[in-house]
mmCIF file of C-alpha atoms in Angstrom:
data_model
loop_
_atom_site.group_PDB
_atom_site.id
_atom_site.type_symbol
_atom_site.label_atom_id
_atom_site.label_comp_id
_atom_site.label_asym_id
_atom_site.label_seq_id
_atom_site.Cartn_x
_atom_site.Cartn_y
_atom_site.Cartn_z
ATOM 1 C CA MET A 22 27.575 42.482 -113.668
ATOM 2 C CA LYS A 23 28.831 43.324 -117.153
ATOM 3 C CA ASN A 24 29.925 46.815 -116.284
ATOM 4 C CA GLY A 25 31.632 45.396 -113.430
ATOM 5 C CA LYS A 26 33.288 42.918 -115.322
ATOM 6 C CA PHE A 27 34.820 45.534 -117.731
ATOM 7 C CA VAL A 28 35.935 47.697 -114.715
ATOM 8 C CA LEU A 29 37.862 44.902 -113.538
ATOM 9 C CA ARG A 30 39.734 44.024 -116.517
ATOM 10 C CA LEU A 31 40.508 47.512 -117.559
ATOM 11 C CA LEU A 32 42.298 47.584 -114.084
ATOM 12 C CA MET A 33 43.829 44.749 -114.949
ATOM 13 C CA VAL A 34 44.934 45.725 -118.035
ATOM 14 C CA LEU A 35 46.221 49.216 -116.500
ATOM 15 C CA THR A 36 48.152 47.226 -113.817
ATOM 16 C CA VAL A 37 49.957 45.082 -116.167
ATOM 17 C CA PHE A 38 50.972 48.068 -118.502
ATOM 18 C CA LEU A 39 52.195 49.817 -115.593
ATOM 19 C CA VAL A 40 54.226 46.906 -114.206
ATOM 20 C CA ALA A 41 55.582 46.050 -117.838
ATOM 21 C CA ASN A 42 56.813 49.643 -118.218
ATOM 22 C CA ILE A 43 58.613 49.631 -114.533
ATOM 23 C CA ILE A 44 60.314 46.402 -115.870
ATOM 24 C CA PHE A 45 61.077 47.741 -119.287
ATOM 25 C CA ALA A 46 62.693 51.056 -117.874
ATOM 26 C CA PHE A 47 64.451 48.960 -115.213
ATOM 27 C CA ILE A 48 66.380 47.090 -118.126
ATOM 28 C CA ALA A 49 66.851 50.134 -120.378
ATOM 29 C CA PHE A 50 68.697 51.667 -117.366
ATOM 30 C CA HIS A 51 70.969 48.710 -117.000
ATOM 31 C CA ILE A 52 71.402 48.416 -120.979
ATOM 32 C CA THR A 53 72.161 51.973 -121.279
ATOM 33 C CA SER A 54 74.548 51.634 -118.272
ATOM 34 C CA TRP A 55 76.511 48.877 -119.840
ATOM 35 C CA ILE A 56 76.617 50.558 -123.434
ATOM 36 C CA TYR A 57 77.993 53.905 -121.914
ATOM 37 C CA SER A 58 80.657 51.957 -119.871
ATOM 38 C CA TRP A 59 81.318 49.709 -123.202
ATOM 39 C CA LEU A 60 81.625 53.110 -125.183
ATOM 40 C CA GLY A 61 83.576 55.177 -122.468
ATOM 41 C CA LYS A 62 81.200 57.831 -122.905
ATOM 42 C CA HIS A 63 78.524 58.836 -120.155
ATOM 43 C CA PRO A 64 76.168 61.396 -121.434
ATOM 44 C CA HIS A 65 74.271 63.591 -118.591
ATOM 45 C CA GLY A 66 70.884 65.479 -117.690
ATOM 46 C CA PHE A 67 68.584 65.128 -121.058
ATOM 47 C CA TRP A 68 70.285 62.808 -123.254
ATOM 48 C CA GLN A 69 70.733 60.307 -120.324
ATOM 49 C CA GLN A 70 67.080 60.411 -119.913
ATOM 50 C CA PHE A 71 66.432 60.674 -123.704
ATOM 51 C CA ASN A 72 68.349 57.339 -124.288
ATOM 52 C CA THR A 73 66.448 55.777 -121.689
ATOM 53 C CA VAL A 74 63.018 56.380 -122.919
ATOM 54 C CA ILE A 75 64.290 55.170 -126.374
ATOM 55 C CA ALA A 76 65.626 52.078 -125.147
ATOM 56 C CA VAL A 77 62.155 51.497 -122.855
ATOM 57 C CA PHE A 78 60.240 52.417 -126.379
ATOM 58 C CA VAL A 79 62.480 49.814 -128.298
ATOM 59 C CA LEU A 80 61.878 46.882 -125.555
ATOM 60 C CA PHE A 81 58.089 47.703 -125.475
ATOM 61 C CA ALA A 82 57.738 47.637 -129.451
ATOM 62 C CA CYS A 83 59.686 44.355 -129.441
ATOM 63 C CA SER A 84 57.697 42.789 -126.594
ATOM 64 C CA ALA A 85 54.272 44.058 -128.485
ATOM 65 C CA ALA A 86 55.469 42.570 -131.783
ATOM 66 C CA ILE A 87 55.846 39.189 -130.423
ATOM 67 C CA ILE A 88 52.919 39.184 -128.444
ATOM 68 C CA PHE A 89 51.256 40.234 -131.921
ATOM 69 C CA LEU A 90 52.641 37.531 -133.806
ATOM 70 C CA LEU A 91 51.862 34.707 -131.279
ATOM 71 C CA GLY A 92 48.374 36.244 -130.896
ATOM 72 C CA LEU A 93 48.257 36.213 -134.730
ATOM 73 C CA LYS A 94 49.202 32.457 -135.200
ATOM 74 C CA LYS A 95 47.033 31.441 -132.387
ATOM 75 C CA GLN A 96 44.048 33.508 -133.851
ATOM 76 C CA ARG A 97 45.060 31.785 -137.340
ATOM 77 C CA ASN A 98 44.663 28.516 -135.934
ATOM 78 C CA TYR A 99 41.399 29.561 -134.006
ATOM 79 C CA TRP A 100 39.716 30.698 -138.026
ATOM 80 C CA ASP A 101 41.483 27.834 -139.285
ATOM 81 C CA THR A 102 39.692 25.440 -136.946
ATOM 82 C CA ILE A 103 36.373 27.292 -137.349
ATOM 83 C CA VAL A 104 36.534 27.146 -141.108
ATOM 84 C CA ASP A 105 37.079 23.789 -140.923
ATOM 85 C CA ALA A 106 33.792 22.942 -139.055
ATOM 86 C CA ILE A 107 31.866 25.201 -141.389
ATOM 87 C CA GLY A 108 33.066 23.082 -143.982
ATOM 88 C CA ARG A 109 32.339 19.802 -142.174
ATOM 89 C CA ILE A 110 28.844 20.962 -141.460
ATOM 90 C CA ALA A 111 28.129 22.190 -144.851
ATOM 91 C CA LYS A 112 29.225 18.579 -146.063
ATOM 92 C CA GLY A 113 26.348 17.218 -143.622
ATOM 93 C CA ASP A 114 28.861 16.213 -140.840
ATOM 94 C CA PHE A 115 27.025 17.714 -137.781
ATOM 95 C CA SER A 116 29.077 15.829 -134.985
ATOM 96 C CA VAL A 117 31.238 19.105 -135.144
ATOM 97 C CA GLN A 118 31.662 20.408 -131.623
ATOM 98 C CA LEU A 119 34.343 23.348 -131.364
ATOM 99 C CA ASP A 120 36.380 22.954 -128.248
ATOM 100 C CA LEU A 121 37.999 26.632 -127.880
ATOM 101 C CA LYS A 122 38.045 28.360 -124.732
ATOM 102 C CA SER A 123 36.614 31.500 -125.046
ATOM 103 C CA ASP A 124 34.076 33.780 -122.752
ATOM 104 C CA GLU A 125 30.798 33.638 -124.402
ATOM 105 C CA ASP A 126 29.106 36.355 -122.266
ATOM 106 C CA ASN A 127 31.589 39.141 -123.222
ATOM 107 C CA ASP A 128 33.623 37.911 -126.407
ATOM 108 C CA HIS A 129 31.758 37.861 -129.859
ATOM 109 C CA PHE A 130 34.623 35.092 -130.820
ATOM 110 C CA GLY A 131 33.001 33.397 -127.857
ATOM 111 C CA GLN A 132 29.631 34.245 -129.107
ATOM 112 C CA LEU A 133 30.378 32.658 -132.608
ATOM 113 C CA ILE A 134 32.002 29.500 -131.141
ATOM 114 C CA SER A 135 28.468 28.793 -129.252
ATOM 115 C CA GLY A 136 26.373 29.779 -132.059
ATOM 116 C CA ILE A 137 28.240 27.376 -134.551
ATOM 117 C CA ASN A 138 28.209 24.751 -131.925
ATOM 118 C CA ASN A 139 24.705 25.312 -131.483
ATOM 119 C CA MET A 140 23.902 25.178 -135.265
ATOM 120 C CA ALA A 141 25.821 21.724 -135.615
ATOM 121 C CA VAL A 142 23.521 20.040 -132.950
ATOM 122 C CA GLU A 143 20.097 21.958 -134.162
ATOM 123 C CA LEU A 144 21.096 20.618 -137.589
ATOM 124 C CA GLY A 145 21.792 17.195 -136.277
ATOM 125 C CA GLU A 146 18.765 17.213 -135.081
ATOM 126 C CA LEU A 147 16.965 18.147 -137.825
ATOM 127 C CA GLU A 148 19.035 15.494 -139.970
ATOM 128 C CA ARG A 149 17.954 12.743 -137.480
ATOM 129 C CA MET A 150 14.414 13.671 -137.523
ATOM 130 C CA ARG A 151 14.509 13.675 -141.503
ATOM 131 C CA GLN A 152 15.713 10.221 -141.663
ATOM 132 C CA GLU A 153 13.136 9.201 -138.964
ATOM 133 C CA PHE A 154 10.418 10.686 -141.157
ATOM 134 C CA ILE A 155 11.661 9.165 -144.653
ATOM 135 C CA SER A 156 12.170 5.670 -142.904
ATOM 136 C CA ASN A 157 8.353 6.105 -141.109
ATOM 137 C CA VAL A 158 6.752 7.063 -144.526
ATOM 138 C CA SER A 159 8.344 4.226 -146.294
ATOM 139 C CA HIS A 160 7.365 1.967 -143.662
ATOM 140 C CA GLU A 161 3.783 3.294 -143.814
ATOM 141 C CA ILE A 162 3.479 3.284 -147.697
ATOM 142 C CA GLN A 163 4.935 -0.103 -147.632
ATOM 143 C CA SER A 164 2.580 -1.636 -145.547
ATOM 144 C CA PRO A 165 -0.854 -1.214 -147.781
ATOM 145 C CA LEU A 166 1.104 -1.470 -151.126
ATOM 146 C CA THR A 167 2.480 -5.175 -149.953
ATOM 147 C CA SER A 168 -1.019 -5.898 -148.996
ATOM 148 C CA ILE A 169 -2.546 -4.839 -152.290
ATOM 149 C CA ASN A 170 0.269 -6.381 -154.345
ATOM 150 C CA GLY A 171 -0.208 -9.694 -152.598
ATOM 151 C CA PHE A 172 -4.047 -9.417 -153.028
ATOM 152 C CA ALA A 173 -3.800 -8.570 -156.765
ATOM 153 C CA LYS A 174 -1.658 -11.374 -157.471
ATOM 154 C CA ALA A 175 -4.110 -13.796 -155.332
ATOM 155 C CA LEU A 176 -6.770 -12.608 -157.814
ATOM 156 C CA LYS A 177 -5.094 -14.130 -160.779
ATOM 157 C CA ASN A 178 -6.143 -17.586 -159.554
ATOM 158 C CA ILE A 179 -9.270 -18.802 -161.695
ATOM 159 C CA ASP A 180 -10.013 -21.153 -159.200
ATOM 160 C CA LEU A 181 -10.592 -18.512 -156.840
ATOM 161 C CA SER A 182 -14.268 -18.715 -155.173
ATOM 162 C CA GLU A 183 -16.627 -15.748 -155.622
ATOM 163 C CA ASP A 184 -16.848 -15.238 -152.071
ATOM 164 C CA LYS A 185 -12.796 -15.055 -151.578
ATOM 165 C CA ARG A 186 -12.494 -12.673 -154.785
ATOM 166 C CA HIS A 187 -14.989 -10.185 -153.365
ATOM 167 C CA HIS A 188 -13.094 -10.413 -149.782
ATOM 168 C CA TYR A 189 -9.846 -9.829 -151.656
ATOM 169 C CA LEU A 190 -11.016 -6.869 -153.631
ATOM 170 C CA GLU A 191 -12.366 -5.448 -150.439
ATOM 171 C CA ILE A 192 -9.025 -5.691 -148.668
ATOM 172 C CA ILE A 193 -7.522 -3.793 -151.973
ATOM 173 C CA GLU A 194 -10.016 -1.142 -151.369
ATOM 174 C CA MET A 195 -9.435 -0.919 -147.940
ATOM 175 C CA GLU A 196 -5.598 -0.620 -148.104
ATOM 176 C CA SER A 197 -5.889 1.574 -151.409
ATOM 177 C CA HIS A 198 -8.407 3.970 -149.403
ATOM 178 C CA ARG A 199 -5.614 3.655 -145.999
ATOM 179 C CA LEU A 200 -2.807 4.602 -148.531
ATOM 180 C CA SER A 201 -4.761 7.515 -149.777
ATOM 181 C CA LYS A 202 -5.398 8.912 -146.464
ATOM 182 C CA ILE A 203 -1.258 8.665 -145.658
ATOM 183 C CA SER A 204 -0.764 10.585 -148.729
ATOM 184 C CA ASP A 205 -3.347 13.242 -147.816
ATOM 185 C CA ASN A 206 -2.276 13.429 -144.114
ATOM 186 C CA LEU A 207 1.295 13.825 -145.079
ATOM 187 C CA LEU A 208 0.322 16.663 -147.765
ATOM 188 C CA LYS A 209 -1.634 18.502 -144.952
ATOM 189 C CA LEU A 210 1.294 18.408 -142.257
ATOM 190 C CA THR A 211 4.026 19.099 -144.391
ATOM 191 C CA SER A 212 1.689 22.179 -145.618
ATOM 192 C CA LEU A 213 0.837 23.307 -142.286
ATOM 193 C CA GLU A 214 4.525 22.670 -141.270
ATOM 194 C CA SER A 215 5.612 24.951 -144.228
ATOM 195 C CA GLN A 216 4.240 28.306 -143.032
ATOM 196 C CA HIS A 217 2.613 28.898 -146.124
ATOM 197 C CA TYR A 218 -0.835 27.520 -145.398
ATOM 198 C CA PRO A 219 -3.414 29.912 -145.569
ATOM 199 C CA PHE A 220 -4.560 30.878 -141.968
ATOM 200 C CA GLU A 221 -7.822 32.702 -141.977
ATOM 201 C CA PRO A 222 -9.314 33.307 -138.882
ATOM 202 C CA LYS A 223 -12.664 34.733 -138.487
ATOM 203 C CA LEU A 224 -15.724 35.105 -135.833
ATOM 204 C CA TYR A 225 -17.863 31.775 -135.919
ATOM 205 C CA ARG A 226 -19.905 29.837 -133.442
ATOM 206 C CA LEU A 227 -17.649 27.176 -131.885
ATOM 207 C CA ASP A 228 -20.343 25.194 -129.851
ATOM 208 C CA LYS A 229 -22.488 25.006 -133.320
ATOM 209 C CA GLN A 230 -19.417 23.723 -135.347
ATOM 210 C CA LEU A 231 -18.763 21.130 -132.440
ATOM 211 C CA ARG A 232 -22.633 20.054 -132.938
ATOM 212 C CA ASN A 233 -22.305 19.821 -136.639
ATOM 213 C CA VAL A 234 -19.131 17.600 -136.102
ATOM 214 C CA VAL A 235 -20.897 14.995 -134.066
ATOM 215 C CA LEU A 236 -23.906 14.862 -136.015
ATOM 216 C CA SER A 237 -21.433 14.217 -139.374
ATOM 217 C CA LEU A 238 -19.933 11.488 -137.275
ATOM 218 C CA GLU A 239 -23.467 10.006 -136.268
ATOM 219 C CA PRO A 240 -23.572 6.800 -138.489
ATOM 220 C CA ASN A 241 -20.330 5.952 -136.573
ATOM 221 C CA TRP A 242 -21.287 6.143 -133.120
ATOM 222 C CA LEU A 243 -24.844 4.701 -133.725
ATOM 223 C CA GLU A 244 -23.365 1.701 -135.429
ATOM 224 C CA LYS A 245 -21.804 0.910 -132.131
ATOM 225 C CA ASN A 246 -24.405 2.147 -130.004
ATOM 226 C CA ILE A 247 -22.081 4.848 -128.355
ATOM 227 C CA ASP A 248 -23.972 7.348 -125.640
ATOM 228 C CA MET A 249 -23.001 10.549 -126.669
ATOM 229 C CA ASP A 250 -23.219 13.216 -123.862
ATOM 230 C CA ILE A 251 -22.736 16.907 -125.274
ATOM 231 C CA GLN A 252 -22.745 19.799 -122.990
ATOM 232 C CA LEU A 253 -22.249 23.023 -124.914
ATOM 233 C CA LYS A 254 -22.850 26.614 -124.245
ATOM 234 C CA HIS A 255 -23.512 29.107 -127.021
ATOM 235 C CA LEU A 256 -19.984 30.849 -127.737
ATOM 236 C CA SER A 257 -18.419 32.454 -130.589
ATOM 237 C CA PHE A 258 -14.691 32.781 -131.062
ATOM 238 C CA ILE A 259 -11.977 33.806 -133.431
ATOM 239 C CA ALA A 260 -10.272 31.002 -135.164
ATOM 240 C CA ASP A 261 -9.953 29.297 -138.860
ATOM 241 C CA GLU A 262 -13.005 27.453 -139.035
ATOM 242 C CA ASP A 263 -11.982 24.913 -141.700
ATOM 243 C CA LEU A 264 -8.890 23.946 -139.452
ATOM 244 C CA MET A 265 -10.474 23.592 -136.290
ATOM 245 C CA ASN A 266 -13.345 21.404 -137.883
ATOM 246 C CA GLN A 267 -10.458 19.146 -138.582
ATOM 247 C CA VAL A 268 -9.098 19.065 -134.989
ATOM 248 C CA TRP A 269 -12.807 18.199 -133.628
ATOM 249 C CA MET A 270 -13.483 15.593 -136.803
ATOM 250 C CA ASN A 271 -9.894 14.020 -136.096
ATOM 251 C CA LEU A 272 -10.316 13.899 -131.720
ATOM 252 C CA LEU A 273 -13.909 12.690 -132.138
ATOM 253 C CA SER A 274 -13.593 10.181 -134.669
ATOM 254 C CA ASN A 275 -10.546 8.524 -132.553
ATOM 255 C CA SER A 276 -12.796 8.449 -129.525
ATOM 256 C CA ILE A 277 -15.434 6.819 -131.498
ATOM 257 C CA LYS A 278 -12.816 4.645 -133.352
ATOM 258 C CA PHE A 279 -11.445 3.422 -129.953
ATOM 259 C CA THR A 280 -14.550 3.037 -127.612
ATOM 260 C CA PRO A 281 -16.227 -0.152 -127.179
ATOM 261 C CA HIS A 282 -19.813 -1.154 -128.019
ATOM 262 C CA ALA A 283 -22.416 0.604 -126.100
ATOM 263 C CA GLY A 284 -19.715 2.454 -124.588
ATOM 264 C CA LYS A 285 -19.853 6.606 -123.937
ATOM 265 C CA ILE A 286 -18.159 10.037 -124.964
ATOM 266 C CA ARG A 287 -18.591 13.170 -123.199
ATOM 267 C CA LEU A 288 -17.911 16.006 -124.904
ATOM 268 C CA THR A 289 -18.417 19.809 -122.941
ATOM 269 C CA MET A 290 -16.994 22.943 -123.257
ATOM 270 C CA THR A 291 -16.230 25.793 -120.737
ATOM 271 C CA SER A 292 -15.120 29.274 -121.078
ATOM 272 C CA GLN A 293 -13.292 31.353 -118.420
ATOM 273 C CA HIS A 294 -12.161 34.926 -118.756
ATOM 274 C CA ASP A 295 -9.983 35.017 -122.042
ATOM 275 C CA THR A 296 -9.541 31.041 -122.804
ATOM 276 C CA VAL A 297 -12.253 28.358 -123.992
ATOM 277 C CA THR A 298 -11.745 24.662 -122.940
ATOM 278 C CA VAL A 299 -13.145 21.568 -124.849
ATOM 279 C CA VAL A 300 -12.869 18.140 -122.967
ATOM 280 C CA ILE A 301 -13.479 15.026 -124.767
ATOM 281 C CA THR A 302 -13.756 11.848 -122.562
ATOM 282 C CA ASP A 303 -14.562 8.419 -123.537
ATOM 283 C CA ASN A 304 -14.584 5.213 -121.702
ATOM 284 C CA GLY A 305 -12.403 3.400 -124.618
ATOM 285 C CA ILE A 306 -9.278 1.220 -124.429
ATOM 286 C CA GLY A 307 -7.182 3.787 -122.734
ATOM 287 C CA LEU A 308 -3.472 4.667 -123.035
ATOM 288 C CA THR A 309 -0.333 3.597 -120.773
ATOM 289 C CA GLU A 310 1.744 6.609 -119.588
ATOM 290 C CA GLU A 311 4.272 5.830 -121.980
ATOM 291 C CA GLN A 312 1.902 6.145 -124.730
ATOM 292 C CA GLN A 313 0.592 9.635 -123.560
ATOM 293 C CA LYS A 314 4.116 10.914 -123.870
ATOM 294 C CA HIS A 315 4.491 10.044 -127.444
ATOM 295 C CA ILE A 316 0.750 10.349 -128.501
ATOM 296 C CA PHE A 317 1.128 13.446 -130.534
ATOM 297 C CA GLU A 318 4.207 12.637 -132.631
ATOM 298 C CA ARG A 319 4.299 11.790 -136.055
ATOM 299 C CA PHE A 320 3.581 8.354 -137.149
ATOM 300 C CA TYR A 321 3.115 7.082 -133.398
ATOM 301 C CA LYS A 322 0.357 4.771 -133.092
ATOM 302 C CA ALA A 323 -0.367 3.236 -129.544
ATOM 303 C CA ASP A 324 -2.613 0.535 -130.817
ATOM 304 C CA GLN A 325 -0.509 -1.404 -133.098
ATOM 305 C CA SER A 326 -2.676 -4.074 -133.243
ATOM 306 C CA ARG A 327 -5.708 -2.565 -134.536
ATOM 307 C CA VAL A 328 -3.949 -0.304 -137.145
ATOM 308 C CA ALA A 329 -5.138 -2.641 -140.371
ATOM 309 C CA THR A 330 -8.713 -2.780 -138.914
ATOM 310 C CA ASN A 331 -8.907 1.124 -138.334
ATOM 311 C CA GLY A 332 -6.513 2.224 -141.013
ATOM 312 C CA GLY A 333 -4.875 4.723 -138.888
ATOM 313 C CA SER A 334 -1.661 6.351 -140.025
ATOM 314 C CA GLY A 335 -0.405 8.168 -136.946
ATOM 315 C CA LEU A 336 -0.605 11.545 -138.391
ATOM 316 C CA GLY A 337 -4.185 12.717 -137.106
ATOM 317 C CA LEU A 338 -2.886 13.957 -133.657
ATOM 318 C CA SER A 339 0.132 15.497 -135.156
ATOM 319 C CA ILE A 340 -1.873 17.693 -137.446
ATOM 320 C CA VAL A 341 -4.069 18.306 -134.599
ATOM 321 C CA LYS A 342 -1.362 19.486 -132.465
ATOM 322 C CA LYS A 343 0.051 21.529 -135.429
ATOM 323 C CA ILE A 344 -3.137 23.297 -135.992
ATOM 324 C CA LEU A 345 -3.831 24.348 -132.281
ATOM 325 C CA ASP A 346 -0.191 25.532 -132.037
ATOM 326 C CA MET A 347 -1.209 27.809 -134.878
ATOM 327 C CA HIS A 348 -4.097 29.068 -132.815
ATOM 328 C CA HIS A 349 -1.830 29.291 -129.753
ATOM 329 C CA GLY A 350 -4.017 26.326 -128.273
ATOM 330 C CA SER A 351 -2.711 23.501 -126.208
ATOM 331 C CA ILE A 352 -4.028 20.172 -125.982
ATOM 332 C CA THR A 353 -3.303 17.311 -123.028
ATOM 333 C CA VAL A 354 -3.901 13.820 -122.569
ATOM 334 C CA GLU A 355 -5.039 11.991 -119.688
ATOM 335 C CA SER A 356 -5.809 8.230 -119.409
ATOM 336 C CA LYS A 357 -5.849 5.258 -117.724
ATOM 337 C CA LEU A 358 -5.457 2.124 -119.511
ATOM 338 C CA ALA A 359 -8.603 -0.201 -120.363
ATOM 339 C CA GLU A 360 -11.067 2.751 -118.468
ATOM 340 C CA HIS A 361 -10.835 6.178 -120.191
ATOM 341 C CA THR A 362 -9.240 8.745 -122.062
ATOM 342 C CA THR A 363 -9.846 12.614 -121.492
ATOM 343 C CA PHE A 364 -8.399 14.972 -124.109
ATOM 344 C CA THR A 365 -8.428 18.651 -123.097
ATOM 345 C CA ILE A 366 -8.083 21.448 -125.366
ATOM 346 C CA THR A 367 -7.456 25.054 -124.523
ATOM 347 C CA LEU A 368 -7.877 28.015 -126.780
ATOM 348 C CA PRO A 369 -7.770 31.585 -126.292
ATOM 349 C CA LEU A 370 -10.291 34.112 -126.865
ATOM 350 C CA GLN A 371 -10.050 36.924 -129.135
ATOM 351 C CA SER A 372 -11.855 40.242 -129.149
#
């Protein structure tokens, strides 16, 4: 396709060149004839041909010079526009979009323009995400700080009963723990996204890891009398054991958190030729279709009414998604409000 376009352009250039030379020859012939008439001298043979050729070259050179100067001016305007756009981007104005006509596929200049436009769009999106991230962090930190400050002031009341004093201290302790969890998760997520986090895959037993996580969370699900249905098969695979442990801890903790008293959680594992699939299903509060679209976004909390009770930061599932991306795995959610939620995790089996 590109070779065809190149040949077509070459033919067009040759055609224009030939037509231009014919026109120049016609004009040169008439100019030289007029000069001969004006001078009263009419050379013949070689000198007549020579003078005509010289006139053609002069006309061609003048036309080329005019075209070059016009093109140079246009090119200077293009470069001034590009330099101005880069300067605006450097100052933080990412609304820049160059509207300069060019062929992006075959023209390096067009590729440059397209690259600058794409860069402006990407930087604008990053800036939007940065501002949103700062806003979310500020909001998440402000909430527990406000509670801590309010109840700390309330404790100064000397007439406060011992029961209320103890209750206020428990709230301060809970909010402090929540603040600490937000900070830890932020550091964890930032570290993972920096691509400098130590990634140390090794061969280990996945079924054993899942059983250990369930056992470590036993006090949580026993307290709510949750029925844990576990169906695992003996399987070893290569991954970062510590990071994957956090994935299972976050997912199972969420399932326990949002499953009602005497509910049920089902944990299954199956393997195919080159992948392993872990499915976690609970009969908890469920998610709407809109909530399912945003569940893996940072700071997104589907159950806003229970944030204070559960101490959620909205970062747990973002961390899960990032860790699975690092392992070239995937996670999907399927849910029905007030009925069930199912997380399906698929990971590659590496030999």
